[in-house]
Coordinates of C-alpha atoms in Angstrom, one line a residue:
M1 CA -5.5 25.6 -4.5
A2 CA -2.3 27.5 -5.9
T3 CA -2.6 29.1 -9.4
T4 CA -0.6 27.9 -12.3
S5 CA 1.7 30.8 -11.9
E6 CA 2.6 30.2 -8.3
K7 CA 4.5 27.4 -6.7
P8 CA 2.5 26.0 -3.9
A9 CA 4.0 26.2 -0.4
R10 CA 3.0 22.5 0.1
P11 CA 2.8 19.8 -2.7
S12 CA -0.7 19.1 -1.6
E13 CA -1.9 22.4 -2.5
A14 CA -1.3 21.6 -6.3
L15 CA -3.9 18.6 -5.9
S16 CA -7.0 19.0 -7.9
S17 CA -10.4 18.3 -6.3
N18 CA -10.5 15.1 -8.2
Q19 CA -7.3 14.0 -6.9
F20 CA -8.6 14.8 -3.2
K21 CA -11.4 12.4 -4.0
E22 CA -9.3 9.8 -5.4
M23 CA -7.0 9.8 -2.3
Y24 CA -10.3 9.2 -0.1
Y25 CA -11.4 6.5 -2.5
F26 CA -8.2 4.5 -2.4
A27 CA -8.3 4.7 1.4
R28 CA -11.9 3.7 1.6
L29 CA -11.4 1.0 -0.9
A30 CA -8.6 -0.4 1.2
R31 CA -10.7 -0.5 4.4
A32 CA -13.7 -2.0 2.2
I33 CA -11.5 -4.8 0.8
E34 CA -10.4 -5.8 4.4
E35 CA -13.9 -5.5 5.8
R36 CA -14.9 -8.0 3.2
L37 CA -11.9 -10.3 4.0
V38 CA -13.1 -10.5 7.6
I39 CA -16.5 -12.1 6.5
L40 CA -14.5 -14.4 4.2
F41 CA -12.2 -15.2 7.1
R42 CA -15.2 -16.0 9.5
Q43 CA -16.6 -18.2 6.9
S44 CA -13.2 -20.3 6.7
Q45 CA -12.6 -19.1 3.0
V46 CA -9.4 -17.2 3.9
I47 CA -6.4 -19.7 3.8
G48 CA -3.9 -18.8 6.7
G49 CA -3.9 -15.4 8.7
L50 CA -5.7 -12.3 8.1
Y51 CA -4.0 -9.1 8.9
R52 CA -5.9 -5.6 9.1
S53 CA -4.5 -2.1 8.2
L54 CA -7.4 -0.6 10.2
G55 CA -6.2 2.9 11.1
Q56 CA -3.1 2.8 8.7
E57 CA -4.9 3.1 5.5
G58 CA -4.2 6.8 5.1
E59 CA -0.6 6.7 5.4
S60 CA -0.2 3.9 2.8
V61 CA -2.3 5.8 0.4
A62 CA -0.6 9.1 0.9
T63 CA 2.9 7.8 0.5
A64 CA 2.2 5.8 -2.6
Y65 CA 0.1 8.7 -4.1
A66 CA 3.4 10.7 -4.3
L67 CA 4.8 8.0 -6.8
E68 CA 4.6 7.8 -10.5
R69 CA 2.5 4.7 -11.5
T70 CA 5.5 3.3 -13.1
D71 CA 7.6 3.4 -9.9
A72 CA 8.3 0.4 -7.5
V73 CA 6.6 -0.5 -4.3
L74 CA 7.3 -3.1 -1.7
P75 CA 4.3 -3.0 0.7
L76 CA 4.0 -5.1 3.8
I77 CA 0.8 -6.8 5.4
R78 CA -0.7 -3.4 6.5
N79 CA -0.1 -1.6 3.2
M80 CA -3.3 -2.4 1.4
G81 CA -3.8 1.2 0.7
A82 CA -0.4 1.2 -1.4
L83 CA -1.8 -1.6 -3.6
T84 CA -5.2 0.0 -4.2
T85 CA -3.3 3.4 -5.1
M86 CA -1.2 1.6 -7.5
G87 CA -4.2 0.1 -9.1
V88 CA -4.1 -3.5 -8.3
R89 CA -7.5 -4.9 -8.9
P90 CA -9.2 -6.0 -5.5
R91 CA -10.0 -9.5 -7.2
E92 CA -6.2 -10.2 -7.1
I93 CA -6.3 -9.6 -3.4
F94 CA -9.2 -11.9 -2.7
R95 CA -7.7 -14.6 -4.8
Q96 CA -4.5 -14.4 -3.0
Y97 CA -6.2 -14.6 0.5
M98 CA -8.1 -17.6 -0.6
A99 CA -5.2 -19.3 -2.3
K100 CA -7.1 -19.6 -5.6
A101 CA -5.6 -21.5 -8.7
T102 CA -6.0 -18.0 -10.5
S103 CA -4.1 -16.2 -8.0
N104 CA -0.8 -14.3 -8.6
T105 CA 1.1 -17.1 -7.0
R106 CA -1.4 -19.9 -8.1
G107 CA -2.2 -20.8 -4.5
R108 CA 1.5 -21.2 -3.6
D109 CA 1.5 -18.2 -1.2
L110 CA -0.9 -16.0 0.7
N111 CA -2.2 -12.7 1.6
I112 CA -0.4 -10.0 -0.2
H113 CA 2.8 -12.1 -0.9
I114 CA 2.4 -11.1 -4.6
V115 CA 4.8 -10.1 -7.3
H116 CA 4.3 -8.0 -10.5
L117 CA 7.2 -7.6 -12.8
P118 CA 6.2 -5.4 -15.8
D119 CA 7.8 -6.2 -19.1
W120 CA 7.8 -2.7 -19.9
A121 CA 6.4 -3.4 -23.5
G122 CA 2.6 -4.0 -22.4
A123 CA 0.6 -7.1 -22.2
A124 CA -2.9 -8.3 -23.2
D125 CA -6.0 -7.3 -21.2
R126 CA -6.9 -10.0 -18.7
G127 CA -10.7 -9.5 -18.0
T128 CA -13.4 -7.0 -17.0
G129 CA -13.4 -4.8 -13.8
A130 CA -16.4 -3.3 -11.8
P131 CA -19.1 -1.2 -13.5
G132 CA -17.8 2.5 -14.0
L133 CA -14.1 1.3 -13.6
R134 CA -11.7 1.3 -16.4
N135 CA -10.1 -1.9 -16.7
D136 CA -6.5 -2.1 -17.8
R137 CA -4.1 -5.1 -17.7
T138 CA -1.3 -3.0 -19.3
G139 CA -1.2 0.2 -17.2
A140 CA -1.9 1.5 -13.7
P141 CA -4.3 4.4 -12.8
G142 CA -3.8 7.5 -15.0
Q143 CA -1.1 6.2 -17.0
P144 CA -0.9 5.2 -20.7
N145 CA -1.0 1.6 -21.8
G146 CA 2.4 -0.3 -21.1
S147 CA 3.1 1.9 -18.0
Q148 CA 3.2 -0.7 -15.0
P149 CA 4.6 -0.6 -11.6
V150 CA 7.0 -2.9 -10.1
I151 CA 5.4 -4.6 -7.0
V152 CA 7.1 -7.1 -4.7
G153 CA 5.0 -8.0 -1.8
P154 CA 6.1 -8.8 1.8
I155 CA 9.4 -10.8 2.4
S156 CA 8.7 -12.9 5.5
M157 CA 12.3 -12.3 6.9
L158 CA 11.2 -8.8 7.8
G159 CA 13.8 -6.1 7.0
D160 CA 14.9 -7.8 3.9
S161 CA 12.6 -5.8 1.7
I162 CA 14.9 -2.8 2.3
P163 CA 18.0 -4.2 0.4
V164 CA 15.8 -5.7 -2.2
A165 CA 14.1 -2.4 -2.7
A166 CA 17.6 -0.8 -3.1
G167 CA 18.5 -3.3 -5.6
I168 CA 15.4 -2.9 -7.8
A169 CA 15.9 1.0 -7.8
M170 CA 19.7 0.6 -8.4
G171 CA 19.0 -1.8 -11.2
A172 CA 16.5 0.4 -13.0
R173 CA 18.9 3.1 -12.8
M174 CA 21.6 1.0 -14.5
R175 CA 19.0 0.4 -17.3
G176 CA 18.3 4.0 -17.8
R177 CA 15.0 4.1 -16.2
N178 CA 14.2 7.1 -13.8
L179 CA 12.3 5.1 -11.3
V180 CA 11.9 5.5 -7.5
A181 CA 11.4 2.7 -5.2
M182 CA 9.3 2.9 -2.0
A183 CA 9.3 0.2 0.9
W184 CA 7.4 0.2 4.1
I185 CA 8.7 -1.2 7.2
G186 CA 7.2 -1.7 10.7
D187 CA 9.1 -0.5 13.8
G188 CA 10.1 -4.0 14.9
A189 CA 11.7 -4.8 11.4
T190 CA 13.9 -1.7 11.8
S191 CA 15.7 -3.6 14.4
T192 CA 17.1 -6.3 12.1
G193 CA 20.3 -6.2 10.5
A194 CA 19.1 -6.4 7.0
F195 CA 17.3 -3.1 7.4
H196 CA 20.5 -1.3 8.5
E197 CA 22.6 -2.8 5.8
G198 CA 20.0 -1.9 3.0
I199 CA 19.5 1.7 4.1
N200 CA 23.3 2.2 4.4
F201 CA 24.0 0.8 0.8
A202 CA 21.1 3.0 -0.4
A203 CA 22.6 5.9 1.3
V204 CA 26.4 5.4 0.1
Q205 CA 25.1 4.8 -3.5
K206 CA 22.6 7.4 -3.7
I207 CA 19.9 5.1 -4.8
P208 CA 16.5 6.6 -5.2
L209 CA 14.7 4.8 -2.4
I210 CA 12.1 6.1 0.0
I211 CA 11.7 3.9 3.4
V212 CA 8.5 4.4 5.2
A213 CA 9.0 3.5 8.7
E214 CA 5.8 2.9 10.6
D215 CA 5.6 3.6 14.3
N216 CA 2.4 1.5 14.8
K217 CA 3.2 1.3 18.6
Y218 CA 3.5 -2.5 18.8
A219 CA 5.5 -5.3 16.9
Y220 CA 3.2 -8.0 17.3
S221 CA 2.8 -7.6 21.3
T222 CA 6.1 -5.7 21.8
P223 CA 5.9 -2.1 22.4
I224 CA 8.2 0.3 20.6
A225 CA 9.9 1.4 23.7
K226 CA 11.3 -2.1 23.9
Q227 CA 12.5 -2.0 20.4
M228 CA 14.4 1.2 20.4
A229 CA 15.9 3.9 22.9
I230 CA 15.3 6.8 20.5
E231 CA 12.3 8.7 20.8
R232 CA 11.4 9.0 17.1
I233 CA 11.6 6.2 14.6
D234 CA 12.8 8.4 11.8
E235 CA 15.9 8.9 13.8
R236 CA 17.0 5.3 12.7
A237 CA 18.1 7.3 9.4
A238 CA 20.3 9.8 11.4
S239 CA 23.5 7.8 11.3
Y240 CA 23.4 7.1 7.6
G241 CA 23.5 10.6 6.4
I242 CA 20.1 10.6 4.6
P243 CA 17.1 13.1 5.1
H244 CA 14.4 11.9 7.4
Q245 CA 11.4 13.3 8.9
L246 CA 8.5 12.3 11.4
V247 CA 4.9 12.9 10.3
D248 CA 1.4 12.4 11.8
G249 CA 0.5 9.3 9.9
N250 CA -3.1 9.8 10.1
D251 CA -3.0 13.1 8.5
M252 CA -3.0 12.2 4.9
L253 CA -2.1 15.7 3.4
A254 CA 0.9 16.0 5.9
V255 CA 1.9 12.6 4.9
Y256 CA 1.6 13.3 1.1
D257 CA 3.6 16.7 1.6
V258 CA 6.7 14.9 3.3
A259 CA 6.5 11.9 0.7
K260 CA 6.2 14.2 -2.4
G261 CA 9.2 16.2 -1.4
F262 CA 11.3 13.1 -0.7
V263 CA 10.1 11.5 -4.0
D264 CA 11.0 14.5 -6.0
R265 CA 14.3 14.8 -4.4
A266 CA 15.1 11.2 -5.2
R267 CA 14.0 11.3 -8.8
S268 CA 16.3 14.2 -9.4
G269 CA 19.5 12.3 -8.0
G270 CA 19.3 13.4 -4.3
G271 CA 19.3 9.8 -3.3
A272 CA 17.4 7.8 -0.4
S273 CA 15.5 9.4 2.5
L274 CA 13.2 8.0 5.4
I275 CA 9.8 9.0 6.4
G276 CA 8.8 8.2 9.9
V277 CA 4.9 7.8 10.2
D278 CA 3.4 8.2 13.9
T279 CA 0.3 6.0 13.6
M280 CA -1.7 3.1 15.6
R281 CA -2.3 -0.6 14.6
M282 CA -6.0 -0.6 15.8
Q283 CA -6.4 -4.1 16.0
G284 CA -3.9 -7.3 17.1
H285 CA -1.3 -8.5 14.9
A286 CA -3.8 -10.6 13.0
Q287 CA -7.4 -11.7 13.4
H288 CA -6.4 -14.4 15.9
D289 CA -4.6 -11.9 18.3
D290 CA -7.2 -10.1 20.6
A291 CA -4.8 -7.3 21.5
R292 CA -5.4 -7.7 25.3
Y293 CA -1.8 -6.3 25.9
V294 CA -2.9 -2.9 24.4
P295 CA -4.3 -0.4 26.9
K296 CA -7.9 0.4 26.2
T297 CA -7.1 4.2 26.6
M298 CA -4.7 3.9 23.9
I299 CA -7.1 2.5 21.5
D300 CA -9.9 5.1 22.5
E301 CA -7.3 7.9 21.9
W302 CA -6.4 6.7 18.4
E303 CA -9.9 6.2 17.4
Q304 CA -10.4 9.8 17.5
K305 CA -7.5 10.1 15.1
D306 CA -9.1 7.6 12.3
P307 CA -7.6 9.0 9.0
L308 CA -10.7 8.6 6.9
P309 CA -13.1 10.9 8.9
R310 CA -10.2 13.3 9.2
F311 CA -9.6 13.3 5.3
R312 CA -13.5 13.4 4.8
K313 CA -13.5 16.7 6.7
V314 CA -10.6 17.9 4.4
L315 CA -12.7 17.2 1.5
L316 CA -15.6 19.1 2.9
D317 CA -13.4 22.1 4.2
R318 CA -11.7 22.3 0.8
G319 CA -14.8 22.1 -1.3
A320 CA -13.6 19.1 -3.0
A321 CA -16.8 17.1 -2.1
T322 CA -20.1 17.3 -0.7
E323 CA -21.5 15.0 2.2
K324 CA -23.4 13.2 -0.3
G325 CA -20.6 13.0 -2.8
I326 CA -18.4 11.5 0.0
D327 CA -21.1 9.0 1.0
D328 CA -21.4 8.0 -2.7
I329 CA -17.6 7.2 -2.7
D330 CA -18.2 5.0 0.3
T331 CA -21.0 3.2 -1.4
L332 CA -18.9 2.8 -4.5
A333 CA -16.0 1.3 -2.6
K334 CA -18.0 -1.2 -0.5
D335 CA -20.1 -2.2 -3.6
Y336 CA -17.0 -2.7 -5.7
A337 CA -15.1 -4.8 -2.9
A338 CA -18.2 -7.0 -2.4
M339 CA -18.6 -7.6 -6.2
E340 CA -14.8 -8.5 -6.6
A341 CA -15.0 -10.7 -3.4
D342 CA -17.9 -12.7 -4.9
L343 CA -16.0 -13.3 -8.2
A344 CA -13.0 -14.6 -6.4
V345 CA -15.1 -16.9 -4.4
K346 CA -16.2 -18.6 -7.5
D347 CA -12.5 -19.2 -8.9
P348 CA -11.2 -22.7 -8.7
M349 CA -8.7 -24.0 -6.1
P350 CA -5.4 -25.3 -7.3
D351 CA -5.2 -28.6 -9.1
P352 CA -2.9 -31.1 -6.7
A353 CA -1.6 -32.4 -10.2
T354 CA 0.0 -29.0 -10.7
I355 CA 2.0 -29.1 -7.5
T356 CA 5.4 -29.5 -9.3
R357 CA 4.6 -26.6 -11.7
G358 CA 6.4 -23.4 -11.7
V359 CA 9.5 -24.8 -10.0
Y360 CA 11.9 -24.8 -12.9
A361 CA 13.0 -21.9 -14.9
G362 CA 11.4 -22.0 -18.1
D363 CA 7.9 -23.0 -16.9
D364 CA 5.7 -19.9 -17.2
F365 CA 3.0 -21.7 -15.1
A366 CA 3.4 -19.0 -12.4
E367 CA 3.5 -15.8 -14.1
P368 CA 4.4 -12.9 -11.9
K369 CA 1.6 -10.5 -13.1
L370 CA -1.2 -8.6 -11.9
E371 CA -4.3 -7.0 -13.4
F372 CA -4.7 -3.2 -12.8
V373 CA -7.7 -1.0 -12.9
R374 CA -8.0 2.7 -13.0
S375 CA -10.0 4.6 -10.4
P376 CA -13.2 6.4 -11.2
F377 CA -11.2 9.6 -10.7
A378 CA -8.3 9.0 -12.8
P379 CA -8.0 11.0 -16.0
R380 CA -8.6 9.1 -19.2
P381 CA -5.3 8.2 -21.2
D382 CA -4.8 10.1 -24.4

């Protein structure tokens, strides 16, 4: 770790041991949530499809960890780690996947098609979290009450999240808020017109937007070589005159270092940038896809690059945690995910009589709010 009188060569050198453990916890919790969702899917409790982020948890956590907990995130279906990092309570995720009446969309939408639009003035606590976790309806991890992120889940017309993210960040700037927006996008969606229009607009307007373009090797079953002629996904940004960098997406510290640099640049008025992450989708597009089109040798190669064991080694090498301490984090994450899933299972399904509710303006039936929890490693607010 760098001393207080030195400027660290890498942003990650300024992270404390607790922050290293917190990053690992967020990634492990993301995987635990999805492992529990697989069980629910096989029990026919999940409505619709189930999309895993297996192998990509590290890049989602490390990019989001570079943000303030009052920034804006626009995750896609494989960015569960971004949601855990921003403090979304797991029960909210389970409710959504099971289309419960208590879910963020009141059963109208599925998986992580969620929205949280903070009122910036705070709101009342909505319930209790897990033992050992500090529950906070009005603030995200490590932030004072009243500090909430903007969260806009996946937009089904892939690519459209980029101009939406640009609009969120530009609107916040017009209102005098120093907010940075971060949007994740897959390699296939970078071929859409909306992606290019959004990134060009953000570049010209110097909007504080970070785009995380994920090269996870396949867009459903289409290999990336059939999506683009360029060799590096970050080169998508070259013609728009904004900084871009390719990084090993399974090296959480390398991803954090790049993301933190770009986030700091955006917050100080430098404008948009793009991070290309080199990673691998370790399963099919969804649970119904057996991914027979992916060579087994490729899967075997990327299994050795799993971001969780790699970051476990970082914790040990840096003396941030012991083997037992890391095992305890694993247990905490798994137990918490299981408990949250059990709570969500008991929630009611939507009442058919409410089918027309939340359609017209002025009806607050579907309130775009989420519940947040602080991690066990977050500092207590003053």
